[in-house]
Coordinates of C-alpha atoms and ligand atoms in Angstrom, one line a residue:
M14 CA 34.2 15.8 3.9
G15 CA 31.1 13.9 2.4
F16 CA 28.9 15.5 0.4
M17 CA 25.9 15.4 3.0
A18 CA 27.9 16.8 5.5
G19 CA 25.6 18.9 7.9
K20 CA 22.4 17.3 6.4
K21 CA 19.7 16.2 8.7
A22 CA 17.8 13.2 7.2
L23 CA 14.6 11.2 8.1
I24 CA 14.7 7.8 7.1
V25 CA 11.2 5.9 6.7
G26 CA 11.2 2.4 5.9
V27 CA 13.9 0.3 7.4
A28 CA 12.8 -3.1 8.1
S29 CA 16.2 -5.2 8.0
D30 CA 19.7 -4.9 6.9
R31 CA 18.5 -5.7 3.5
S32 CA 16.0 -3.1 3.2
I33 CA 16.6 -0.5 0.4
A34 CA 16.2 2.1 3.3
T35 CA 19.2 0.7 4.9
G36 CA 21.2 1.0 1.7
I37 CA 20.2 4.5 1.7
A38 CA 21.1 5.2 5.4
E39 CA 24.5 3.7 4.8
A40 CA 25.3 6.0 1.9
F41 CA 23.8 9.2 3.6
A42 CA 25.9 8.3 6.9
R43 CA 29.2 7.8 4.6
E44 CA 28.7 11.3 3.1
G45 CA 28.4 12.8 6.5
A46 CA 24.5 13.1 7.1
E47 CA 23.2 12.9 10.6
L48 CA 20.0 10.4 10.6
A49 CA 16.7 9.8 12.3
F50 CA 14.4 7.0 11.6
T51 CA 11.1 5.7 12.0
Y52 CA 10.0 2.1 12.4
Q53 CA 6.5 0.5 11.5
N54 CA 5.8 -1.4 14.9
D55 CA 7.4 -2.5 17.9
K56 CA 8.9 -5.9 16.3
L57 CA 11.2 -3.5 14.3
E58 CA 12.2 -1.0 16.9
R59 CA 15.3 -3.1 17.9
R60 CA 16.6 -3.6 14.3
V61 CA 16.3 0.0 13.5
V62 CA 17.9 1.1 16.6
K63 CA 20.8 -1.1 16.1
L64 CA 21.2 0.2 12.5
A65 CA 21.2 3.9 14.0
E66 CA 24.1 2.7 16.5
R67 CA 26.0 0.9 13.9
L68 CA 25.9 4.0 11.5
G69 CA 27.0 6.0 14.6
Q70 CA 23.8 8.1 14.9
N71 CA 21.9 9.2 17.9
S72 CA 19.5 6.2 18.5
E73 CA 17.1 8.5 20.5
L74 CA 16.0 9.7 17.3
C75 CA 14.1 6.5 16.3
F76 CA 10.4 6.9 16.2
P77 CA 7.5 4.6 15.7
C78 CA 5.4 5.4 12.7
D79 CA 2.7 3.3 11.0
V80 CA 2.2 5.7 8.1
A81 CA -1.8 4.6 8.1
S82 CA -1.9 6.7 11.4
D83 CA -2.2 10.5 11.0
A84 CA -1.5 10.7 14.7
E85 CA 1.8 8.6 14.6
I86 CA 2.9 10.9 11.6
A87 CA 2.2 14.1 13.6
A88 CA 4.0 12.5 16.6
V89 CA 7.0 12.0 14.6
F90 CA 7.6 15.5 13.8
E91 CA 6.6 16.8 17.3
Q92 CA 9.4 14.7 18.7
L93 CA 11.7 15.6 16.0
G94 CA 10.9 19.4 16.7
K95 CA 11.7 18.8 20.3
S96 CA 14.9 17.1 19.8
S97 CA 18.4 18.8 19.4
W98 CA 17.4 19.1 15.4
D99 CA 16.4 22.6 14.4
G100 CA 15.0 21.7 11.0
L101 CA 15.0 18.8 8.3
D102 CA 16.9 18.6 5.1
V103 CA 15.9 15.3 3.7
L104 CA 13.0 13.0 3.8
V105 CA 13.2 9.4 2.6
H106 CA 10.0 7.2 1.9
S107 CA 10.9 3.7 1.5
V108 CA 7.3 2.2 2.0
G109 CA 5.3 0.1 0.2
F110 CA 2.3 -2.4 0.9
A111 CA -0.5 -4.1 -0.6
P112 CA -2.6 -7.1 1.1
R113 CA -1.0 -10.3 0.4
D114 CA -4.0 -11.7 -1.9
Q115 CA -3.8 -8.6 -4.3
L116 CA -0.1 -9.8 -5.3
E117 CA -1.2 -13.0 -6.8
G118 CA -3.0 -14.0 -10.1
G119 CA -4.8 -12.0 -12.7
F120 CA -5.5 -8.2 -11.8
A121 CA -9.0 -8.3 -12.3
E122 CA -9.3 -11.4 -10.3
A123 CA -7.3 -10.4 -7.5
V124 CA -8.1 -6.5 -7.1
T125 CA -10.9 -5.5 -4.3
R126 CA -12.1 -2.1 -3.2
E127 CA -10.2 -2.7 0.1
G128 CA -7.1 -4.0 -1.3
F129 CA -7.1 -0.7 -3.8
A130 CA -7.7 1.5 -0.8
I131 CA -5.1 0.1 1.3
A132 CA -2.5 -0.1 -1.3
H133 CA -2.9 3.4 -2.4
D134 CA -3.1 4.7 1.5
I135 CA 0.2 3.0 2.4
S136 CA 2.1 3.3 -0.7
S137 CA 1.1 6.7 -2.0
Y138 CA -0.9 8.8 0.2
S139 CA 1.7 8.4 3.0
L140 CA 4.4 10.4 0.9
A141 CA 1.9 13.5 0.7
A142 CA 1.0 12.8 4.4
L143 CA 4.5 12.7 5.4
T144 CA 5.9 15.7 3.2
K145 CA 3.0 17.6 4.3
A146 CA 4.0 16.8 8.1
A147 CA 7.9 17.6 7.3
L148 CA 7.2 20.9 5.6
P149 CA 7.3 23.3 8.6
M150 CA 10.8 21.9 9.5
M151 CA 11.9 22.0 5.8
Q152 CA 11.5 25.6 5.3
D153 CA 14.4 27.8 4.1
R154 CA 16.9 25.0 3.9
Q155 CA 16.9 23.6 0.0
A156 CA 15.3 20.5 1.5
A157 CA 14.9 17.2 -0.5
V158 CA 12.2 14.5 -0.6
L159 CA 12.7 11.1 -2.2
A160 CA 10.4 7.9 -2.6
L161 CA 11.2 4.6 -4.1
T162 CA 9.1 3.5 -7.0
Y163 CA 9.3 0.3 -9.6
N164 CA 8.7 0.2 -13.3
A165 CA 5.4 -1.7 -13.0
A166 CA 4.0 1.9 -12.5
V167 CA 4.3 2.2 -16.3
R168 CA 4.7 -1.2 -18.0
V169 CA 2.7 -4.3 -16.7
V170 CA 4.6 -6.8 -14.4
P171 CA 2.5 -9.9 -13.7
N172 CA 1.3 -10.4 -10.0
Y173 CA 2.3 -6.7 -9.2
N174 CA -1.2 -5.9 -9.7
V175 CA -2.8 -3.0 -7.7
M176 CA 0.8 -2.1 -6.6
G177 CA 1.4 -1.0 -10.2
L178 CA -1.5 1.4 -9.9
A179 CA -0.1 2.6 -6.3
K180 CA 3.3 3.2 -7.8
A181 CA 1.8 5.1 -10.7
S182 CA 0.0 7.2 -8.0
L183 CA 3.1 7.7 -6.0
E184 CA 5.1 9.0 -9.1
S185 CA 2.3 11.4 -9.9
C186 CA 2.5 12.5 -6.1
V187 CA 6.2 13.2 -6.5
R188 CA 5.4 15.5 -9.6
F189 CA 2.7 17.4 -7.8
L190 CA 4.7 17.9 -4.9
A191 CA 7.7 19.0 -6.8
A192 CA 5.5 21.5 -8.4
D193 CA 3.9 22.8 -5.6
L194 CA 6.9 22.9 -3.1
G195 CA 9.7 23.9 -5.8
P196 CA 8.9 27.7 -5.2
Q197 CA 10.0 26.9 -1.4
G198 CA 13.3 25.4 -3.0
I199 CA 12.1 21.9 -1.9
R200 CA 12.9 19.2 -4.4
V201 CA 10.9 15.9 -4.8
N202 CA 12.1 12.9 -6.8
C203 CA 12.0 9.2 -7.0
I204 CA 14.0 6.2 -7.8
S205 CA 12.7 3.5 -9.7
A206 CA 14.8 0.4 -8.6
G207 CA 15.3 -2.9 -10.1
P208 CA 14.3 -6.1 -8.2
V209 CA 16.0 -6.5 -4.8
K210 CA 16.0 -9.3 -2.5
T211 CA 14.5 -7.6 0.4
L212 CA 11.7 -8.7 2.9
A213 CA 8.8 -7.1 0.7
A214 CA 10.0 -9.1 -2.2
A215 CA 10.9 -12.3 -0.2
G216 CA 7.3 -12.6 0.3
I217 CA 6.6 -12.9 -3.4
G218 CA 6.0 -16.3 -5.0
G219 CA 8.6 -16.9 -7.6
F220 CA 10.8 -13.9 -6.8
R221 CA 14.0 -15.7 -7.6
K222 CA 13.1 -16.4 -11.1
M223 CA 12.2 -12.5 -11.2
L224 CA 15.7 -11.8 -10.1
A225 CA 17.2 -14.5 -12.6
Y226 CA 15.2 -13.0 -15.5
A227 CA 16.3 -9.3 -14.8
E228 CA 20.0 -10.5 -14.7
K229 CA 19.4 -11.7 -18.3
A230 CA 17.3 -8.8 -19.5
A231 CA 19.4 -5.8 -17.9
P232 CA 22.2 -4.3 -20.2
L233 CA 24.4 -4.7 -17.2
K234 CA 23.8 -8.4 -17.0
R235 CA 23.1 -8.2 -13.3
T236 CA 20.7 -6.9 -10.8
V237 CA 21.3 -3.7 -8.7
T238 CA 22.6 -3.6 -5.0
I239 CA 21.0 -1.5 -2.0
E240 CA 24.4 0.1 -2.2
E241 CA 24.0 1.4 -5.7
I242 CA 20.4 2.5 -4.7
G243 CA 21.7 4.3 -1.8
N244 CA 24.4 6.1 -3.7
A245 CA 22.2 7.3 -6.2
A246 CA 19.5 8.3 -3.2
A247 CA 22.5 10.2 -1.5
F248 CA 23.4 12.0 -5.1
L249 CA 19.5 13.1 -5.5
C250 CA 19.0 14.4 -1.7
S251 CA 22.5 16.5 -2.0
D252 CA 23.1 19.8 -3.3
L253 CA 24.9 18.0 -6.3
A254 CA 21.1 17.5 -7.7
S255 CA 20.0 21.0 -7.0
G256 CA 18.7 21.3 -10.5
I257 CA 16.8 17.9 -10.5
T258 CA 13.1 17.7 -9.2
G259 CA 9.9 15.8 -10.3
E260 CA 12.1 13.2 -11.6
T261 CA 12.0 9.4 -11.8
T262 CA 15.5 8.2 -11.9
F263 CA 16.0 4.4 -12.7
V264 CA 18.6 2.4 -10.8
D265 CA 17.8 -0.9 -12.5
A266 CA 21.1 -1.7 -14.6
G267 CA 19.4 -0.3 -17.6
S268 CA 16.4 -2.9 -17.8
N269 CA 13.8 -0.2 -18.3
I270 CA 15.2 0.5 -21.7
M271 CA 14.9 -2.7 -23.3
A272 CA 11.7 -3.7 -25.3
M273 CA 12.9 -7.4 -26.6
T274 CA 14.5 -9.2 -23.8
F275 CA 14.6 -12.8 -25.1
D276 CA 18.1 -14.6 -24.5
E277 CA 19.5 -14.9 -28.0
D278 CA 22.0 -17.3 -26.9
S279 CA 19.6 -19.9 -25.5
G280 CA 18.4 -20.9 -29.0
Ligands
NAD12 P1 11.4 -3.7 2.9 O1 10.5 -4.8 3.2 O2 12.7 -3.8 3.4 O3 10.8 -2.3 3.1 C1 9.5 -2.0 3.0 C2 9.1 -1.2 4.3 O4 7.9 -0.7 4.3 C3 9.3 -1.7 5.7 O5 10.2 -1.0 6.4 C4 7.9 -1.9 6.3 O6 8.1 -1.5 7.6 C5 7.3 -0.5 5.5 N1 6.1 -0.4 5.6 C6 4.9 -1.2 5.3 N2 3.8 -0.8 5.7 C7 4.0 0.1 6.5 C8 3.1 1.0 7.4 N3 1.7 0.7 7.1 N4 3.7 2.2 8.0 C9 5.0 2.2 8.0 N5 5.9 1.5 7.2 C10 5.4 0.5 6.6 O7 11.6 -3.7 1.4 P2 12.1 -2.8 0.3 O8 12.1 -3.6 -1.1 O9 13.3 -2.2 0.9 O10 10.9 -1.7 0.1 C11 11.2 -0.3 0.2 C12 10.6 0.5 -1.0 O11 11.3 0.1 -2.3 C13 9.2 0.2 -1.2 O12 8.4 1.3 -1.7 C14 9.1 -0.8 -2.4 O13 8.0 -0.8 -3.1 C15 10.2 -0.3 -3.3 N6 11.1 -1.0 -4.1 C16 11.3 -2.3 -3.9 C17 12.0 -3.0 -4.8 C18 12.5 -4.4 -4.8 O14 12.5 -5.4 -5.8 N7 12.8 -4.9 -3.4 C19 12.1 -2.2 -6.3 C20 11.6 -1.3 -6.7 C21 11.1 -0.6 -5.7
0WE13 O1 7.5 -3.1 -4.3 C1 7.6 -4.0 -4.1 C2 7.1 -5.0 -3.1 C3 5.9 -4.5 -2.6 C4 5.2 -5.5 -1.9 C5 5.4 -6.5 -1.1 C6 4.7 -7.2 -0.3 C7 4.9 -8.9 0.3 C8 4.3 -8.9 1.5 C9 4.0 -4.9 -1.2 N1 3.1 -5.5 -0.3 C10 3.5 -6.7 0.1 N2 2.5 -7.3 1.0 C11 2.9 -8.4 1.5 O2 2.0 -8.9 2.4 N3 8.6 -4.5 -5.2 C12 8.9 -3.8 -6.2 C13 9.1 -6.1 -5.1 C14 8.2 -6.9 -6.0 O3 7.0 -7.1 -5.6 C15 6.4 -8.0 -6.5 C16 7.3 -8.0 -7.4 C17 8.6 -7.1 -7.2 C18 9.7 -7.1 -8.2 C19 5.2 -8.6 -6.6 C20 4.8 -9.0 -7.8 C21 5.7 -9.1 -8.9 C22 7.0 -8.4 -9.0

């Protein structure tokens, strides 16, 4: 029997087979969890339904949810409440977005009031909004919430710009939620993942170079896979991690521990 047997998990952030949320869904399903999904818009519905079917899940439990909309967030939990699910054990938030023009060039030049607001709304506030809406269904079941962050929350990564501020806010949101909901037995953590070639990353100029750099700089001399992120996520959202809350766990092949990362063999 898997270590998530009997757990009911809602996964927000599947966009393709390469999504980090897909790696998480695969690990959760393998460990015996029952899954529900949301998708951002109609264009993504079919992909998400297909994933649910491939993982042997009830594809009726796939709901539209643009996290910019309070009404769509409320509707997800209304529908989930009316389904066969009597509660929710796990909420996974795997969503990040800033307008394109925010992610290129110098920070001071790129940042705008609107870009800042959108990045923080979609990438950070949405965790608080979803968690808040999930609370009634997460009572009395040692529930867990997980978000996905990136090291640019704490160290400067060129071009990540206002997304770095939004990830700093997300990590702080994880700590405030963990402190607030801990007395209810609800744990809140995040995984800080190394770079992975997903849809969100493929849109970034020079991402291939970033992956090549990450391979050289990491102690493990490689990048991480969505399977590895999924396995860490399954652990953090299971009762195996019952003593862990408010934490940021790096799944980055060790990159974050390094200070000097020049390649000593290349002369
Ligand atoms: P992805 O493109 O597969 O997933 C991003 C998801 O965000 C998509 O499913 C998209 O539909 C969703 N999304 C964006 N705006 C939304 C909105 N308004 N409402 C609802 N959903 C919305 O890319 P990914 O790399 O799997 O990203 C998942 C998470 O992992 C993000 O938080 C990202 O910042 C984080 N992360 C990614 C990397 C990486 O290198 N890929 C590294 C560290 C952290
Ligand atoms: O969190 C991310 C990606 C976030 C992201 C990606 C996009 C592309 C398309 C947010 N918003 C958008 N908006 C779009 O219009 N990562 C951790 C991957 C990533 O993105 C970078 C990186 C890395 C790593 C951007 C610049 C520099 C490094």
